[in-house]
Tab-separated table of N, CA and C in Angstrom:
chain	number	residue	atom	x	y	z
A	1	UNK	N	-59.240	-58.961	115.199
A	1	UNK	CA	-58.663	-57.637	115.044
A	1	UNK	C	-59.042	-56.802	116.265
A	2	UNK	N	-58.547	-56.107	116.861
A	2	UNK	CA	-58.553	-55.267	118.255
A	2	UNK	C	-59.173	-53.756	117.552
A	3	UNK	N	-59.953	-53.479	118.407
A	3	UNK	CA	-60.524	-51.638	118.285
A	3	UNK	C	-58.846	-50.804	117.642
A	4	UNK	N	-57.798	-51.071	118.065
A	4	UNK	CA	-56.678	-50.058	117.671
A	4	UNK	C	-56.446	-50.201	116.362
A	5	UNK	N	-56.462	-51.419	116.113
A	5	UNK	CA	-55.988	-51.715	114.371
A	5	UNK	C	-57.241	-51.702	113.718
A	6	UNK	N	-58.656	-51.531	114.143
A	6	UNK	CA	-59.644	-50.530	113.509
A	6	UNK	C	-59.886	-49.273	113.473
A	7	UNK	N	-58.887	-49.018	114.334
A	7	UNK	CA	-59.022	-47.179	114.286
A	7	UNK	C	-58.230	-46.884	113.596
A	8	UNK	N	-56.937	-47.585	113.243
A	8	UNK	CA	-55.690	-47.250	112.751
A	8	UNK	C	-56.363	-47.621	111.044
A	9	UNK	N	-56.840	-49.116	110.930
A	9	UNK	CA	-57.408	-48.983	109.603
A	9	UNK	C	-58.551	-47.494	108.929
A	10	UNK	N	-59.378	-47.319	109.825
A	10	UNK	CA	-60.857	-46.205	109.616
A	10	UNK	C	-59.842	-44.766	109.743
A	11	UNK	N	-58.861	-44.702	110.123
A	11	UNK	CA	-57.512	-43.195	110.238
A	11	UNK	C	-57.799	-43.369	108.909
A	12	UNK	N	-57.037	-44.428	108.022
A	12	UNK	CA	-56.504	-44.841	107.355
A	12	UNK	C	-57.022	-44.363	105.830
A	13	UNK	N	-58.377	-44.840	105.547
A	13	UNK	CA	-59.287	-44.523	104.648
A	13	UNK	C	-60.081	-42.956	104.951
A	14	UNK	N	-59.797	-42.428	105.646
A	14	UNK	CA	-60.602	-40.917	105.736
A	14	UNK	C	-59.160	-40.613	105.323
A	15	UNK	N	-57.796	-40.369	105.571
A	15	UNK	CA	-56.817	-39.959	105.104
A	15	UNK	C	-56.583	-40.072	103.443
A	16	UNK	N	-56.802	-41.562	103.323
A	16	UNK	CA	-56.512	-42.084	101.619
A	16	UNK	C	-57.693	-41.135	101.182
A	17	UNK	N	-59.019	-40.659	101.366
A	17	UNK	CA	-59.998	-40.359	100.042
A	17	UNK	C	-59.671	-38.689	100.746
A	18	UNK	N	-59.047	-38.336	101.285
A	18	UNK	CA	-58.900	-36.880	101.957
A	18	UNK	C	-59.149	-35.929	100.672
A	19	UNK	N	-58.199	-36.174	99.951
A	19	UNK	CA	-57.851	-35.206	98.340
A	19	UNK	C	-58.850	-35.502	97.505
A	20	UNK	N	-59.680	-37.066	97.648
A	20	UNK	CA	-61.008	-37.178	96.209
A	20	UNK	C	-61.483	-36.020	96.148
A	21	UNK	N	-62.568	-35.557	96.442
A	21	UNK	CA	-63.285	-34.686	95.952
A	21	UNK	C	-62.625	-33.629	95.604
A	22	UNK	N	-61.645	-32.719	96.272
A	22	UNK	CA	-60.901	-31.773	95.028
A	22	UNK	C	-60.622	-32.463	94.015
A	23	UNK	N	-59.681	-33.693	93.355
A	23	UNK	CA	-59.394	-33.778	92.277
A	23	UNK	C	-60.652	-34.199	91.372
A	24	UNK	N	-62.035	-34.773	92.186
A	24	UNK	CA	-63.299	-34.668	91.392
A	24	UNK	C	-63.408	-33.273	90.777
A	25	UNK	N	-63.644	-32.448	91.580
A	25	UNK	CA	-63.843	-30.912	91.840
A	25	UNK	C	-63.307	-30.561	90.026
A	26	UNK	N	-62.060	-30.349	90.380
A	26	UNK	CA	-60.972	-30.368	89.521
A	26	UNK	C	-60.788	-30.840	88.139
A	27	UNK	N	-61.410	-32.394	88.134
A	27	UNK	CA	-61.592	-32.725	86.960
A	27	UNK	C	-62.815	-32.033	86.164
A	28	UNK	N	-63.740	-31.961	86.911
A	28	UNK	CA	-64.981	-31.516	86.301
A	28	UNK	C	-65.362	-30.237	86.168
A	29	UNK	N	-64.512	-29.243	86.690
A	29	UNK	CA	-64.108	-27.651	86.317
A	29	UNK	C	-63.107	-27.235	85.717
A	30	UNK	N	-62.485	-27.598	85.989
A	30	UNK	CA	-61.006	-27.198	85.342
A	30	UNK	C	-60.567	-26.143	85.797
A	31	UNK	N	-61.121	-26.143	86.819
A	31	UNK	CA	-60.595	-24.789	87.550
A	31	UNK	C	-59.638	-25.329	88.603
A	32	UNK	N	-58.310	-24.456	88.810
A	32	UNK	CA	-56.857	-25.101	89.868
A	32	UNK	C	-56.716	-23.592	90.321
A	33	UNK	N	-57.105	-22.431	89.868
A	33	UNK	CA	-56.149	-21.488	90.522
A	33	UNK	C	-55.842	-21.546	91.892
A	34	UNK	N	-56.840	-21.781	92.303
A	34	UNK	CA	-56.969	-21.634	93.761
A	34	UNK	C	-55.923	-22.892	94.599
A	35	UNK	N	-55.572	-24.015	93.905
A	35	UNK	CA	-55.058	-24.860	94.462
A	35	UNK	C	-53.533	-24.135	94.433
A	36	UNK	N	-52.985	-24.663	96.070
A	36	UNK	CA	-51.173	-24.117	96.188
A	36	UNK	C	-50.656	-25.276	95.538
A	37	UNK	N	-49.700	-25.210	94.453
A	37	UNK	CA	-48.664	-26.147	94.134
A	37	UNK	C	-47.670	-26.095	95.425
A	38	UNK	N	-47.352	-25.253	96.147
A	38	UNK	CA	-46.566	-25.084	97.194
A	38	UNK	C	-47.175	-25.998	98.155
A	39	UNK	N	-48.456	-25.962	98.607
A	39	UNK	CA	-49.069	-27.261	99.413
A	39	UNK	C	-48.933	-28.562	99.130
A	40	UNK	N	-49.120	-28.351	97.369
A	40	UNK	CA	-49.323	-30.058	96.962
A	40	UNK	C	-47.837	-30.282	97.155
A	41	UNK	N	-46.833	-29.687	96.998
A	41	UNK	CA	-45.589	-30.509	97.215
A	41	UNK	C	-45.415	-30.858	98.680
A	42	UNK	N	-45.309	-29.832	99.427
A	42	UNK	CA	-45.272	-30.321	100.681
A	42	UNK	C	-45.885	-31.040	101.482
A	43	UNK	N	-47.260	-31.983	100.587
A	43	UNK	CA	-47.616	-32.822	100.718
A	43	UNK	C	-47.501	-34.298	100.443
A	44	UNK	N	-46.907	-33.623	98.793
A	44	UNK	CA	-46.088	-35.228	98.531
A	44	UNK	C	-44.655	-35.351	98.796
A	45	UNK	N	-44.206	-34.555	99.821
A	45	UNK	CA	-42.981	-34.622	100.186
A	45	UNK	C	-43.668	-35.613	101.477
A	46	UNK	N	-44.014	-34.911	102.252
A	46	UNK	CA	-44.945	-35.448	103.512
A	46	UNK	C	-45.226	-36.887	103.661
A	47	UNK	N	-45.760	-36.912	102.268
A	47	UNK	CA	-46.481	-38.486	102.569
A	47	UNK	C	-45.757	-39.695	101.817
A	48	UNK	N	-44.407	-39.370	101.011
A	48	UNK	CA	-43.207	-40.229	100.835
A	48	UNK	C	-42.323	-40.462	102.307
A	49	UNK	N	-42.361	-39.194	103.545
A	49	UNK	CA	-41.827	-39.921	104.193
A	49	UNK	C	-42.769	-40.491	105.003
A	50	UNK	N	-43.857	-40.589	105.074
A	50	UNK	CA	-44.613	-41.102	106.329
A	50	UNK	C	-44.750	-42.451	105.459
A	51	UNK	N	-44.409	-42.904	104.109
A	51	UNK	CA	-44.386	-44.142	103.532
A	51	UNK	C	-42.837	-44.457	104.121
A	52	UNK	N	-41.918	-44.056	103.684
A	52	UNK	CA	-40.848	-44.888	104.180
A	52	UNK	C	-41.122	-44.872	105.606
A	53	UNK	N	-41.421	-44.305	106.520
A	53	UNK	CA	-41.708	-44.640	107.844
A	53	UNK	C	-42.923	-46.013	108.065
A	54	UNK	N	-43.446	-45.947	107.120
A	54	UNK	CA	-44.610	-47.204	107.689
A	54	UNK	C	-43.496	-48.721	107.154
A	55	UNK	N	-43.049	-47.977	106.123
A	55	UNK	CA	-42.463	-49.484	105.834
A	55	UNK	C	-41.218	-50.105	106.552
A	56	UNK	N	-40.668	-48.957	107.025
A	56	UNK	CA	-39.633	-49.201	108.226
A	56	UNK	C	-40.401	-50.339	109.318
A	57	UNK	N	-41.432	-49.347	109.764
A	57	UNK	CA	-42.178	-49.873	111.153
A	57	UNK	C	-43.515	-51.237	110.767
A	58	UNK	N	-43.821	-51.471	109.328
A	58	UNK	CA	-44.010	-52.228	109.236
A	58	UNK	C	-45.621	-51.869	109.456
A	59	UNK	N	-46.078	-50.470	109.475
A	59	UNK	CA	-47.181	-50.193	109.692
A	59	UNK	C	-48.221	-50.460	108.047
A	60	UNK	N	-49.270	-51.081	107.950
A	60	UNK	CA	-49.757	-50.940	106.781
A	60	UNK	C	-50.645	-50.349	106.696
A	61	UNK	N	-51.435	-49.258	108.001
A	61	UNK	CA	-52.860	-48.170	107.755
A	61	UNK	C	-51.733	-47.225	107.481
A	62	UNK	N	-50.600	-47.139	107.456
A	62	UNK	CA	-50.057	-45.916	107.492
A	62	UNK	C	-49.450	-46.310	105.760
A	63	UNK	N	-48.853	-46.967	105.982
A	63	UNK	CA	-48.354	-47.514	103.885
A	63	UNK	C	-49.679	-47.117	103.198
A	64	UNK	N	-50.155	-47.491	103.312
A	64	UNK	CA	-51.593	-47.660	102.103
A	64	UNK	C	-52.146	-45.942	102.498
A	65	UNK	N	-52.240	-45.740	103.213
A	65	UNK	CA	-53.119	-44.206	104.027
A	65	UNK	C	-52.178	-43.658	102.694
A	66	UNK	N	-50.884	-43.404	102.932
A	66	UNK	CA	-50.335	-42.331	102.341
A	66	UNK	C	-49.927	-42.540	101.161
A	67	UNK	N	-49.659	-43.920	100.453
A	67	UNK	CA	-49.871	-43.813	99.363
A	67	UNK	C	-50.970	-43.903	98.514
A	68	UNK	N	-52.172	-43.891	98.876
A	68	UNK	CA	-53.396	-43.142	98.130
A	68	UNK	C	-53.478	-41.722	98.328
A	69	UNK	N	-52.659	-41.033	99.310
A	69	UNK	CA	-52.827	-39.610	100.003
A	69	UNK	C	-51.651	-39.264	98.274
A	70	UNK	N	-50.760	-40.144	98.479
A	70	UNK	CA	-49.616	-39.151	97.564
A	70	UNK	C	-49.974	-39.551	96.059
A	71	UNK	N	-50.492	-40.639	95.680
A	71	UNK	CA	-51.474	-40.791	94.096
A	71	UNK	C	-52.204	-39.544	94.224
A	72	UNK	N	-53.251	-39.419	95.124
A	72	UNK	CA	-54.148	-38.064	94.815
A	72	UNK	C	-53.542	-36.811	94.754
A	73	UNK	N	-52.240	-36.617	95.659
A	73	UNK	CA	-51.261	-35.384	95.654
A	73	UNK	C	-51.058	-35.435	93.757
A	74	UNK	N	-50.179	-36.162	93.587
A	74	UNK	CA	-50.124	-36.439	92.261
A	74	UNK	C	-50.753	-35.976	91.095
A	75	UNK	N	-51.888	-36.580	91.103
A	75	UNK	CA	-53.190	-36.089	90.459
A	75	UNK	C	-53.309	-34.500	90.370
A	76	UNK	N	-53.301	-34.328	91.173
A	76	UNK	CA	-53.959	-32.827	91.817
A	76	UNK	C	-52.622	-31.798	91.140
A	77	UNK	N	-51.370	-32.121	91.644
A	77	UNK	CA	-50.288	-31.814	90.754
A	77	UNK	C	-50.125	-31.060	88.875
A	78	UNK	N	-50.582	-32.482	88.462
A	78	UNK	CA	-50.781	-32.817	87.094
A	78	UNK	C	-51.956	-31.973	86.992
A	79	UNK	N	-53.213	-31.922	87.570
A	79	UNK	CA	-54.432	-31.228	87.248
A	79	UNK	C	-53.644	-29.588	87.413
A	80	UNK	N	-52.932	-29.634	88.356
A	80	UNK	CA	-52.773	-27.686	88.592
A	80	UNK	C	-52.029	-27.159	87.033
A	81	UNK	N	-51.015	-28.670	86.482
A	81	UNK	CA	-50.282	-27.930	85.991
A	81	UNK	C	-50.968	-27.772	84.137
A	82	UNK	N	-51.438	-28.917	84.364
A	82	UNK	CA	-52.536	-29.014	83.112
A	82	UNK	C	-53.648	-27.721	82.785
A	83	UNK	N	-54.305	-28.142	83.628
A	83	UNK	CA	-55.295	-27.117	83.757
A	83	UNK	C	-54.962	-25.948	83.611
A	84	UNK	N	-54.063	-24.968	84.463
A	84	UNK	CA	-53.084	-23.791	84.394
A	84	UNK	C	-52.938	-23.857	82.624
A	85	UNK	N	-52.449	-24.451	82.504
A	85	UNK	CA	-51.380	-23.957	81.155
A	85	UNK	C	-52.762	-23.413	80.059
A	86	UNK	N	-53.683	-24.316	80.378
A	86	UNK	CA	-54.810	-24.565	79.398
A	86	UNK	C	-55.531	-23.018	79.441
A	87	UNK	N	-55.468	-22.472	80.777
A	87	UNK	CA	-56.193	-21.325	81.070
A	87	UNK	C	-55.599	-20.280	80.343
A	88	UNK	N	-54.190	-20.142	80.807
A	88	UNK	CA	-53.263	-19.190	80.309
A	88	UNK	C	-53.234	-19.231	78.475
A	89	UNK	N	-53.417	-20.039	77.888
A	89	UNK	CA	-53.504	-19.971	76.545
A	89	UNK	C	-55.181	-19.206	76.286
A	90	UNK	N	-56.291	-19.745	77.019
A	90	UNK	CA	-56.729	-19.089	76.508
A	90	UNK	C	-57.315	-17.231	76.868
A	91	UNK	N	-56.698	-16.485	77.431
A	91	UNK	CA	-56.467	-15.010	77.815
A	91	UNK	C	-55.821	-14.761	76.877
A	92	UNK	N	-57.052	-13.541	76.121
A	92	UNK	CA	-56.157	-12.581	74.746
A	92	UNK	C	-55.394	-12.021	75.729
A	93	UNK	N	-54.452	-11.621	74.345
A	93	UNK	CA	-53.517	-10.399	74.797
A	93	UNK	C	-53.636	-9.605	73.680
């Protein structure tokens, strides 16, 4: 394996765990306000095409990078919208 397709792999995995710890964060507070749903989409918009681009080009730090990037988008998604709803029920009115 050549230094490039280890840099391209080590890109690869700091990109894929980029989102862990917020959705740790997240799970274990339950706190999202602060997260943009406006970001998280334009992130999993982002990283569906940089997947069809790897699979075009046949790249696989870039396939795998972004689809663990867009599972955690995902996640994080589901946590804003979960979490949210959960909050809002509980504020008297």
């Amino acid at each position: 394996m050549q230094w490039i397709e280890i840099a391209g792999y080590a890109g690869a995995f700091f990109t894929a765990v980029n989102f862990l710890p917020q959705v740790i964060k997240a799970y274990k507070t339950k706190e999202v306000k602060d997260l943009s749903a406006i970001t998280l989409v334009l992130i999993f918009l982002g990283q569906s095409v940089w997947i069809v681009y790897g699979l075009g080009k046949n790249l696989w730090p870039v396939i795998v990078s972004n689809c663990c990037l867009l599972a955690l988008s995902i996640i994080l998604l589901i946590q804003k919208k979960y979490y949210a709803g959960k909050a809002a029920k509980k504020i008297p009115r």
